[in-house]
PDB file of C-alpha atoms in Angstrom:
ATOM      1  CA  ALA M   1      92.958  67.482  92.567  1.00  0.00           C
ATOM      2  CA  VAL M   2      92.218  70.880  94.102  1.00  0.00           C
ATOM      3  CA  PHE M   3      90.594  73.522  91.901  1.00  0.00           C
ATOM      4  CA  PRO M   4      90.612  76.728  93.973  1.00  0.00           C
ATOM      5  CA  THR M   5      88.730  78.699  91.293  1.00  0.00           C
ATOM      6  CA  LEU M   6      85.642  76.552  91.940  1.00  0.00           C
ATOM      7  CA  ARG M   7      84.957  78.739  94.987  1.00  0.00           C
ATOM      8  CA  PHE M   8      83.713  81.388  92.569  1.00  0.00           C
ATOM      9  CA  LEU M   9      80.849  79.030  91.660  1.00  0.00           C
ATOM     10  CA  ARG M  10      79.650  78.806  95.248  1.00  0.00           C
ATOM     11  CA  PRO M  11      76.188  80.189  96.228  1.00  0.00           C
ATOM     12  CA  TYR M  12      77.698  83.417  97.608  1.00  0.00           C
ATOM     13  CA  TYR M  13      78.963  84.512  94.184  1.00  0.00           C
ATOM     14  CA  LEU M  14      76.112  83.008  92.158  1.00  0.00           C
ATOM     15  CA  PHE M  15      73.305  84.547  94.224  1.00  0.00           C
ATOM     16  CA  ASN M  16      74.917  87.993  94.462  1.00  0.00           C
ATOM     17  CA  GLY M  17      75.775  87.906  90.772  1.00  0.00           C
ATOM     18  CA  ALA M  18      72.147  87.057  90.005  1.00  0.00           C
ATOM     19  CA  LEU M  19      71.023  90.000  92.141  1.00  0.00           C
ATOM     20  CA  ILE M  20      73.082  92.391  90.044  1.00  0.00           C
ATOM     21  CA  ALA M  21      72.008  90.783  86.763  1.00  0.00           C
ATOM     22  CA  SER M  22      68.354  91.058  87.802  1.00  0.00           C
ATOM     23  CA  TYR M  23      68.553  94.803  87.238  1.00  0.00           C
ATOM     24  CA  PHE M  24      68.822  94.291  83.495  1.00  0.00           C
ATOM     25  CA  VAL M  25      65.695  92.122  83.554  1.00  0.00           C
ATOM     26  CA  LEU M  26      63.840  94.884  85.397  1.00  0.00           C
ATOM     27  CA  ARG M  27      65.323  97.538  83.134  1.00  0.00           C
ATOM     28  CA  PHE M  28      64.359  96.063  79.783  1.00  0.00           C
ATOM     29  CA  GLN M  29      61.365  93.929  80.713  1.00  0.00           C
ATOM     30  CA  PHE M  30      59.498  96.497  82.758  1.00  0.00           C
ATOM     31  CA  GLY M  31      60.910  99.735  81.396  1.00  0.00           C
ATOM     32  CA  LEU M  32      62.116 101.252  84.657  1.00  0.00           C
ATOM     33  CA  PHE M  33      63.280 104.466  83.013  1.00  0.00           C
ATOM     34  CA  ASN M  34      60.505 104.886  80.501  1.00  0.00           C
ATOM     35  CA  ASP M  35      58.494 107.137  82.815  1.00  0.00           C
ATOM     36  CA  PRO M  36      59.010 110.680  81.434  1.00  0.00           C
ATOM     37  CA  VAL M  37      58.172 112.212  84.828  1.00  0.00           C
ATOM     38  CA  HIS M  38      60.271 110.107  87.194  1.00  0.00           C
ATOM     39  CA  GLY M  39      62.701 108.362  84.877  1.00  0.00           C
ATOM     40  CA  HIS M  40      66.226 109.763  84.638  1.00  0.00           C
ATOM     41  CA  GLY M  41      66.917 107.913  81.407  1.00  0.00           C
ATOM     42  CA  ALA M  42      70.054 106.299  80.096  1.00  0.00           C
ATOM     43  CA  ASN M  43      72.221 109.298  80.967  1.00  0.00           C
ATOM     44  CA  GLY M  44      71.885 108.654  84.701  1.00  0.00           C
ATOM     45  CA  GLU M  45      72.687 105.001  84.211  1.00  0.00           C
ATOM     46  CA  LEU M  46      75.716 105.817  82.094  1.00  0.00           C
ATOM     47  CA  GLU M  47      77.070 108.341  84.567  1.00  0.00           C
ATOM     48  CA  LEU M  48      76.738 105.887  87.450  1.00  0.00           C
ATOM     49  CA  ALA M  49      78.298 103.109  85.393  1.00  0.00           C
ATOM     50  CA  VAL M  50      81.303 105.309  84.579  1.00  0.00           C
ATOM     51  CA  VAL M  51      81.797 106.256  88.242  1.00  0.00           C
ATOM     52  CA  ILE M  52      81.509 102.649  89.452  1.00  0.00           C
ATOM     53  CA  SER M  53      83.856 101.402  86.712  1.00  0.00           C
ATOM     54  CA  GLY M  54      86.450 104.009  87.641  1.00  0.00           C
ATOM     55  CA  VAL M  55      86.288 103.134  91.329  1.00  0.00           C
ATOM     56  CA  LEU M  56      86.505  99.397  90.619  1.00  0.00           C
ATOM     57  CA  GLY M  57      89.465  99.975  88.305  1.00  0.00           C
ATOM     58  CA  VAL M  58      91.369 101.701  91.093  1.00  0.00           C
ATOM     59  CA  ARG M  59      90.310  99.019  93.571  1.00  0.00           C
ATOM     60  CA  PHE M  60      91.582  96.323  91.202  1.00  0.00           C
ATOM     61  CA  LEU M  61      95.052  97.865  91.251  1.00  0.00           C
ATOM     62  CA  GLN M  62      94.968  98.096  95.054  1.00  0.00           C
ATOM     63  CA  ALA M  63      93.463  94.681  95.823  1.00  0.00           C
ATOM     64  CA  ALA M  64      95.753  92.058  97.338  1.00  0.00           C
ATOM     65  CA  THR M  65      93.690  89.143  95.966  1.00  0.00           C
ATOM     66  CA  ILE M  66      90.966  88.531  93.408  1.00  0.00           C
ATOM     67  CA  ASP M  67      88.660  87.616  96.317  1.00  0.00           C
ATOM     68  CA  GLU M  68      89.096  91.084  97.791  1.00  0.00           C
ATOM     69  CA  TRP M  69      88.389  92.752  94.453  1.00  0.00           C
ATOM     70  CA  LEU M  70      85.343  90.627  93.651  1.00  0.00           C
ATOM     71  CA  GLU M  71      83.803  91.563  96.995  1.00  0.00           C
ATOM     72  CA  LYS M  72      84.179  95.236  95.994  1.00  0.00           C
ATOM     73  CA  VAL M  73      82.560  94.454  92.618  1.00  0.00           C
ATOM     74  CA  LEU M  74      79.565  92.757  94.233  1.00  0.00           C
ATOM     75  CA  PHE M  75      79.140  95.545  96.786  1.00  0.00           C
ATOM     76  CA  ALA M  76      79.312  98.263  94.117  1.00  0.00           C
ATOM     77  CA  GLY M  77      76.919  96.356  91.848  1.00  0.00           C
ATOM     78  CA  ARG M  78      74.281  95.864  94.527  1.00  0.00           C
ATOM     79  CA  LEU M  79      74.555  99.457  95.700  1.00  0.00           C
ATOM     80  CA  GLY M  80      74.354 100.700  92.121  1.00  0.00           C
ATOM     81  CA  VAL M  81      71.087  98.829  91.512  1.00  0.00           C
ATOM     82  CA  ILE M  82      69.553 100.302  94.683  1.00  0.00           C
ATOM     83  CA  ILE M  83      70.612 103.819  93.637  1.00  0.00           C
ATOM     84  CA  LEU M  84      69.154 103.395  90.139  1.00  0.00           C
ATOM     85  CA  LEU M  85      65.860 102.091  91.521  1.00  0.00           C
ATOM     86  CA  PHE M  86      65.746 105.109  93.816  1.00  0.00           C
ATOM     87  CA  LEU M  87      66.460 107.522  90.963  1.00  0.00           C
ATOM     88  CA  ALA M  88      63.651 105.918  88.961  1.00  0.00           C
ATOM     89  CA  SER M  89      61.315 106.443  91.946  1.00  0.00           C
ATOM     90  CA  HIS M  90      60.482 102.735  92.073  1.00  0.00           C
ATOM     91  CA  TYR M  91      60.483 102.492  95.857  1.00  0.00           C
ATOM     92  CA  VAL M  92      58.626  99.206  96.235  1.00  0.00           C
ATOM     93  CA  PRO M  93      61.006  97.280  93.923  1.00  0.00           C
ATOM     94  CA  MET M  94      63.884  99.029  95.714  1.00  0.00           C
ATOM     95  CA  ALA M  95      62.603  97.825  99.111  1.00  0.00           C
ATOM     96  CA  ILE M  96      62.130  94.260  97.824  1.00  0.00           C
ATOM     97  CA  TYR M  97      65.581  94.287  96.220  1.00  0.00           C
ATOM     98  CA  SER M  98      67.167  95.594  99.440  1.00  0.00           C
ATOM     99  CA  ALA M  99      65.486  92.766 101.353  1.00  0.00           C
ATOM    100  CA  PHE M 100      67.078  90.222  99.005  1.00  0.00           C
ATOM    101  CA  VAL M 101      70.469  91.893  99.491  1.00  0.00           C
ATOM    102  CA  LEU M 102      70.049  91.645 103.256  1.00  0.00           C
ATOM    103  CA  PHE M 103      68.980  88.016 102.930  1.00  0.00           C
ATOM    104  CA  ALA M 104      72.114  87.217 100.924  1.00  0.00           C
ATOM    105  CA  ALA M 105      74.320  88.937 103.510  1.00  0.00           C
ATOM    106  CA  LEU M 106      72.809  86.887 106.338  1.00  0.00           C
ATOM    107  CA  VAL M 107      72.677  83.507 104.594  1.00  0.00           C
ATOM    108  CA  PHE M 108      75.702  83.295 102.296  1.00  0.00           C
ATOM    109  CA  GLU M 109      79.316  83.691 103.396  1.00  0.00           C
ATOM    110  CA  GLN M 110      82.183  84.461 101.065  1.00  0.00           C
ATOM    111  CA  PRO M 111      83.957  81.106 100.575  1.00  0.00           C
ATOM    112  CA  VAL M 112      87.480  80.655 101.899  1.00  0.00           C
ATOM    113  CA  TYR M 113      90.328  79.783  99.553  1.00  0.00           C
ATOM    114  CA  LYS M 114      91.164  76.052  99.712  1.00  0.00           C
ATOM    115  CA  GLY M 115      93.888  75.754  97.127  1.00  0.00           C
ATOM    116  CA  PRO M 116      97.584  74.824  97.456  1.00  0.00           C
ATOM    117  CA  SER M 117      98.930  75.863 100.847  1.00  0.00           C
ATOM    118  CA  LYS M 118     101.589  74.980 103.408  1.00  0.00           C
ATOM    119  CA  MET M 119      99.803  76.711 106.275  1.00  0.00           C
ATOM    120  CA  VAL M 120      99.676  74.424 109.321  1.00  0.00           C
ATOM    121  CA  PRO M 121      96.384  74.693 111.292  1.00  0.00           C
ATOM    122  CA  LEU M 122      97.313  75.235 114.935  1.00  0.00           C
ATOM    123  CA  THR M 123      95.370  74.421 118.100  1.00  0.00           C
ATOM    124  CA  PRO M 124      96.289  75.725 121.567  1.00  0.00           C
ATOM    125  CA  SER M 125      98.236  72.514 122.272  1.00  0.00           C
ATOM    126  CA  SER M 126     100.098  72.381 118.943  1.00  0.00           C
ATOM    127  CA  PHE M 127     100.769  76.124 119.090  1.00  0.00           C
ATOM    128  CA  GLN M 128     102.362  75.627 122.493  1.00  0.00           C
ATOM    129  CA  SER M 129     104.404  72.584 121.531  1.00  0.00           C
ATOM    130  CA  ASP M 130     105.405  73.445 117.961  1.00  0.00           C
ATOM    131  CA  VAL M 131     105.769  77.233 118.148  1.00  0.00           C
ATOM    132  CA  ARG M 132     106.082  78.452 121.749  1.00  0.00           C
ATOM    133  CA  ASN M 133     108.270  75.604 123.002  1.00  0.00           C
ATOM    134  CA  SER M 134     110.350  75.423 119.856  1.00  0.00           C
ATOM    135  CA  SER M 135     113.988  75.752 120.933  1.00  0.00           C
ATOM    136  CA  SER M 136     116.024  73.990 118.287  1.00  0.00           C
ATOM    137  CA  SER M 137     119.492  75.491 117.824  1.00  0.00           C
ATOM    138  CA  VAL M 138     119.619  74.416 114.192  1.00  0.00           C
ATOM    139  CA  GLY M 139     118.924  77.213 111.712  1.00  0.00           C
ATOM    140  CA  ARG M 140     116.562  80.043 112.521  1.00  0.00           C
ATOM    141  CA  ASN M 141     113.679  77.806 113.613  1.00  0.00           C
ATOM    142  CA  ALA M 142     111.181  80.479 112.592  1.00  0.00           C
ATOM    143  CA  TRP M 143     107.392  80.446 112.360  1.00  0.00           C
ATOM    144  CA  ILE M 144     105.078  82.869 110.589  1.00  0.00           C
ATOM    145  CA  VAL M 145     101.712  82.533 112.335  1.00  0.00           C
ATOM    146  CA  VAL M 146      98.545  84.156 111.010  1.00  0.00           C
ATOM    147  CA  PHE M 147      96.022  84.884 113.762  1.00  0.00           C
ATOM    148  CA  TYR M 148      92.561  84.943 112.193  1.00  0.00           C
ATOM    149  CA  ALA M 149      88.837  84.445 112.727  1.00  0.00           C
ATOM    150  CA  THR M 150      86.670  82.498 110.289  1.00  0.00           C
ATOM    151  CA  TRP M 151      83.894  85.097 110.460  1.00  0.00           C
ATOM    152  CA  ASN M 152      86.171  87.997 109.510  1.00  0.00           C
ATOM    153  CA  PRO M 153      85.737  88.974 105.824  1.00  0.00           C
ATOM    154  CA  HIS M 154      89.160  90.634 105.652  1.00  0.00           C
ATOM    155  CA  TYR M 155      90.864  87.372 106.528  1.00  0.00           C
ATOM    156  CA  VAL M 156      88.690  85.418 104.070  1.00  0.00           C
ATOM    157  CA  GLN M 157      89.718  87.790 101.284  1.00  0.00           C
ATOM    158  CA  LEU M 158      93.408  87.619 102.223  1.00  0.00           C
ATOM    159  CA  SER M 159      93.633  83.853 102.755  1.00  0.00           C
ATOM    160  CA  PRO M 160      94.877  83.207  99.168  1.00  0.00           C
ATOM    161  CA  LEU M 161      97.723  85.651  99.809  1.00  0.00           C
ATOM    162  CA  PHE M 162      98.915  83.834 102.950  1.00  0.00           C
ATOM    163  CA  SER M 163      98.619  80.462 101.219  1.00  0.00           C
ATOM    164  CA  LYS M 164     100.698  81.697  98.292  1.00  0.00           C
ATOM    165  CA  LEU M 165     103.366  83.054 100.637  1.00  0.00           C
ATOM    166  CA  SER M 166     103.521  79.708 102.445  1.00  0.00           C
ATOM    167  CA  VAL M 167     103.953  77.799  99.191  1.00  0.00           C
ATOM    168  CA  SER M 168     106.690  80.211  98.074  1.00  0.00           C
ATOM    169  CA  TYR M 169     108.703  80.456 101.287  1.00  0.00           C
ATOM    170  CA  ALA M 170     108.040  77.444 103.554  1.00  0.00           C
ATOM    171  CA  SER M 171     111.273  75.563 104.163  1.00  0.00           C
ATOM    172  CA  PRO M 172     113.106  73.583 106.877  1.00  0.00           C
ATOM    173  CA  HIS M 173     114.085  76.973 108.338  1.00  0.00           C
ATOM    174  CA  LEU M 174     110.676  78.653 108.114  1.00  0.00           C
ATOM    175  CA  LYS M 175     107.220  77.233 108.761  1.00  0.00           C
ATOM    176  CA  PHE M 176     103.804  78.818 108.320  1.00  0.00           C
ATOM    177  CA  GLY M 177     100.836  78.316 110.613  1.00  0.00           C
ATOM    178  CA  LYS M 178      97.400  79.763 111.285  1.00  0.00           C
ATOM    179  CA  PHE M 179      95.576  80.076 114.588  1.00  0.00           C
ATOM    180  CA  ASP M 180      91.855  80.816 115.021  1.00  0.00           C
ATOM    181  CA  VAL M 181      91.706  83.452 117.762  1.00  0.00           C
ATOM    182  CA  GLY M 182      87.973  83.708 117.117  1.00  0.00           C
ATOM    183  CA  ARG M 183      87.662  80.369 118.932  1.00  0.00           C
ATOM    184  CA  TYR M 184      90.334  80.866 121.577  1.00  0.00           C
ATOM    185  CA  GLN M 185      89.915  84.275 123.177  1.00  0.00           C
ATOM    186  CA  ALA M 186      92.561  83.598 125.847  1.00  0.00           C
ATOM    187  CA  VAL M 187      95.275  83.433 123.186  1.00  0.00           C
ATOM    188  CA  ALA M 188      93.933  86.601 121.552  1.00  0.00           C
ATOM    189  CA  ASP M 189      94.152  88.382 124.911  1.00  0.00           C
ATOM    190  CA  GLU M 190      97.675  87.090 125.524  1.00  0.00           C
ATOM    191  CA  PHE M 191      98.899  88.582 122.255  1.00  0.00           C
ATOM    192  CA  GLN M 192      96.757  91.722 122.571  1.00  0.00           C
ATOM    193  CA  ILE M 193      94.657  90.995 119.486  1.00  0.00           C
ATOM    194  CA  ASN M 194      91.251  92.660 119.421  1.00  0.00           C
ATOM    195  CA  THR M 195      88.614  90.235 118.107  1.00  0.00           C
ATOM    196  CA  SER M 196      85.610  92.584 118.119  1.00  0.00           C
ATOM    197  CA  ALA M 197      83.508  93.075 114.982  1.00  0.00           C
ATOM    198  CA  SER M 198      85.198  96.424 114.280  1.00  0.00           C
ATOM    199  CA  THR M 199      88.752  95.149 114.795  1.00  0.00           C
ATOM    200  CA  LYS M 200      91.663  96.203 112.602  1.00  0.00           C
ATOM    201  CA  GLN M 201      93.813  93.371 113.964  1.00  0.00           C
ATOM    202  CA  ILE M 202      92.390  90.431 112.062  1.00  0.00           C
ATOM    203  CA  PRO M 203      94.377  89.063 110.499  1.00  0.00           C
ATOM    204  CA  THR M 204      97.521  89.684 112.572  1.00  0.00           C
ATOM    205  CA  VAL M 205     100.754  88.078 111.388  1.00  0.00           C
ATOM    206  CA  LEU M 206     103.475  87.282 113.937  1.00  0.00           C
ATOM    207  CA  LEU M 207     107.022  86.110 113.418  1.00  0.00           C
ATOM    208  CA  PHE M 208     108.284  83.718 116.104  1.00  0.00           C
ATOM    209  CA  GLU M 209     111.898  82.596 116.429  1.00  0.00           C
ATOM    210  CA  HIS M 210     112.829  79.902 118.943  1.00  0.00           C
ATOM    211  CA  GLY M 211     109.416  80.302 120.552  1.00  0.00           C
ATOM    212  CA  LYS M 212     109.553  84.073 121.027  1.00  0.00           C
ATOM    213  CA  GLU M 213     107.650  86.810 119.212  1.00  0.00           C
ATOM    214  CA  VAL M 214     110.007  88.943 117.112  1.00  0.00           C
ATOM    215  CA  VAL M 215     107.734  91.296 115.224  1.00  0.00           C
ATOM    216  CA  ARG M 216     104.133  91.573 114.067  1.00  0.00           C
ATOM    217  CA  LEU M 217     101.991  93.064 111.317  1.00  0.00           C
ATOM    218  CA  PRO M 218      99.995  95.219 111.849  1.00  0.00           C
ATOM    219  CA  SER M 219     102.150  96.679 114.589  1.00  0.00           C
ATOM    220  CA  PHE M 220     101.345  99.125 117.377  1.00  0.00           C
ATOM    221  CA  GLY M 221     102.045 102.838 117.288  1.00  0.00           C
ATOM    222  CA  PRO M 222     103.659 104.794 120.164  1.00  0.00           C
ATOM    223  CA  ASP M 223     100.260 105.244 121.844  1.00  0.00           C
ATOM    224  CA  ARG M 224      99.434 101.518 121.423  1.00  0.00           C
ATOM    225  CA  THR M 225      97.032 102.208 118.566  1.00  0.00           C
ATOM    226  CA  VAL M 226      97.069  99.747 115.688  1.00  0.00           C
ATOM    227  CA  LYS M 227      98.863 101.027 112.610  1.00  0.00           C
ATOM    228  CA  ASN M 228      97.028 100.818 109.303  1.00  0.00           C
ATOM    229  CA  VAL M 229      98.562  98.341 106.897  1.00  0.00           C
ATOM    230  CA  LYS M 230      97.793  97.318 103.327  1.00  0.00           C
ATOM    231  CA  PHE M 231      98.550  93.623 102.977  1.00  0.00           C
ATOM    232  CA  SER M 232     100.151  92.471  99.740  1.00  0.00           C
ATOM    233  CA  LEU M 233     102.638  89.801  98.703  1.00  0.00           C
ATOM    234  CA  GLU M 234     105.399  92.401  98.456  1.00  0.00           C
ATOM    235  CA  THR M 235     104.535  94.134 101.741  1.00  0.00           C
ATOM    236  CA  VAL M 236     104.512  90.960 103.833  1.00  0.00           C
ATOM    237  CA  SER M 237     107.551  89.478 102.122  1.00  0.00           C
ATOM    238  CA  LYS M 238     109.673  92.606 102.644  1.00  0.00           C
ATOM    239  CA  TYR M 239     108.431  93.338 106.171  1.00  0.00           C
ATOM    240  CA  PHE M 240     109.409  89.904 107.492  1.00  0.00           C
ATOM    241  CA  ASP M 241     112.288  89.436 105.037  1.00  0.00           C
ATOM    242  CA  LEU M 242     110.846  86.063 104.051  1.00  0.00           C
ATOM    243  CA  PRO M 243     113.496  85.210 101.420  1.00  0.00           C
ATOM    244  CA  ALA M 244     116.236  85.404 104.055  1.00  0.00           C
ATOM    245  CA  LEU M 245     114.252  83.426 106.620  1.00  0.00           C
ATOM    246  CA  SER M 246     113.282  80.786 104.086  1.00  0.00           C
ATOM    247  CA  SER M 247     116.801  80.247 102.786  1.00  0.00           C
ATOM    248  CA  GLY M 248     118.170  79.949 106.328  1.00  0.00           C
ATOM    249  CA  ASN M 249     120.551  82.791 105.620  1.00  0.00           C
ATOM    250  CA  ALA M 250     121.909  81.877 108.978  1.00  0.00           C
ATOM    251  CA  VAL M 251     125.567  82.571 109.424  1.00  0.00           C
ATOM    252  CA  GLU M 252     128.419  84.841 108.532  1.00  0.00           C
ATOM    253  CA  GLU M 253     131.970  84.157 109.664  1.00  0.00           C
ATOM    254  CA  ASP M 254     134.271  86.533 111.537  1.00  0.00           C
ATOM    255  CA  GLN M 255     137.822  85.806 112.586  1.00  0.00           C
ATOM    256  CA  GLN M 256     138.593  86.698 116.204  1.00  0.00           C
ATOM    257  CA  ASP M 257     141.879  85.621 117.850  1.00  0.00           C
ATOM    258  CA  SER M 258     142.316  82.726 115.375  1.00  0.00           C
ATOM    259  CA  GLU M 259     138.870  81.371 116.355  1.00  0.00           C
ATOM    260  CA  THR M 260     135.899  81.291 114.003  1.00  0.00           C
ATOM    261  CA  ALA M 261     132.852  83.050 115.417  1.00  0.00           C
ATOM    262  CA  VAL M 262     129.572  82.156 113.754  1.00  0.00           C
ATOM    263  CA  THR M 263     126.915  84.847 114.107  1.00  0.00           C
ATOM    264  CA  PRO M 264     123.374  84.745 112.730  1.00  0.00           C
ATOM    265  CA  LYS M 265     122.494  87.469 110.275  1.00  0.00           C
ATOM    266  CA  LEU M 266     119.620  89.610 111.323  1.00  0.00           C
ATOM    267  CA  THR M 267     116.630  89.896 109.020  1.00  0.00           C
ATOM    268  CA  LYS M 268     114.890  93.238 108.511  1.00  0.00           C
ATOM    269  CA  ALA M 269     112.144  92.161 110.901  1.00  0.00           C
ATOM    270  CA  GLU M 270     114.684  91.295 113.589  1.00  0.00           C
ATOM    271  CA  LYS M 271     116.506  94.602 113.125  1.00  0.00           C
ATOM    272  CA  LYS M 272     113.205  96.440 113.643  1.00  0.00           C
ATOM    273  CA  ALA M 273     112.547  94.473 116.831  1.00  0.00           C
ATOM    274  CA  GLN M 274     116.091  95.136 118.038  1.00  0.00           C
ATOM    275  CA  LYS M 275     115.768  98.897 117.473  1.00  0.00           C
ATOM    276  CA  LYS M 276     112.409  98.892 119.258  1.00  0.00           C
ATOM    277  CA  SER M 277     113.926  97.070 122.241  1.00  0.00           C
ATOM    278  CA  LYS M 278     116.824  99.541 122.476  1.00  0.00           C
ATOM    279  CA  LYS M 279     114.437 102.479 122.285  1.00  0.00           C
ATOM    280  CA  GLN M 280     112.297 101.067 125.116  1.00  0.00           C
ATOM    281  CA  LYS M 281     115.384 100.539 127.297  1.00  0.00           C
ATOM    282  CA  ALA M 282     116.526 104.108 126.625  1.00  0.00           C
ATOM    283  CA  GLU M 283     113.159 105.428 127.736  1.00  0.00           C
TER     284      GLU M 283
END
């Protein structure tokens, strides 16, 4: 049995949680704010706690996954402790604490979701054979492929979202795959995916039909800059029209000269690609 919530008991969460909890040990055991000259007292702590709580509340509503939100919680907690140590003028403990934070960042990685999923891991050979050379005339023969890098925290935090989408929408008409462009730079270059540390293109989600790219998210703007996108279950589902792709909403019948013409319905993603193609031809 797979218990995806067990990832929250991994060293990354335990060590960083202990770092935040250590503040209360310092606070009550050593009286950090008892110094009448340098201490800012409980008021400063309360004000900071209110600000952090408000920010985290907003972030919770915006977060696509619990992994994404918990990373914000840990970041805010660690930063809050450093600020409070600074306000209390305890610079040596602050320096030691900061060193532990740096140590945690270098040693522990946020664990990747490993729960229920229908994402197919793709290699260059399987990507070529299963996705690029896919030419079946039955149904839509569509693939949603997530291009990712294991070292990218944004992908790690969004991996539960992609897994959930695959479980919800994978069907004989629509398959889900993932390809590690962090390992295969040639494929990243082919699809114009920037894999630098500051990239906004990981993850990039592409829809392929019969081996050809139809549309991607995030997409490019008119000047080839990458558009900002906020991933969520609703955003991805609507952008690619996953319900229609999954159900194989494939045909609608028209009568022409007593012959039945069967024409595939276009999804929203395909309509966007079609409009883009017409616009480029007009230019």
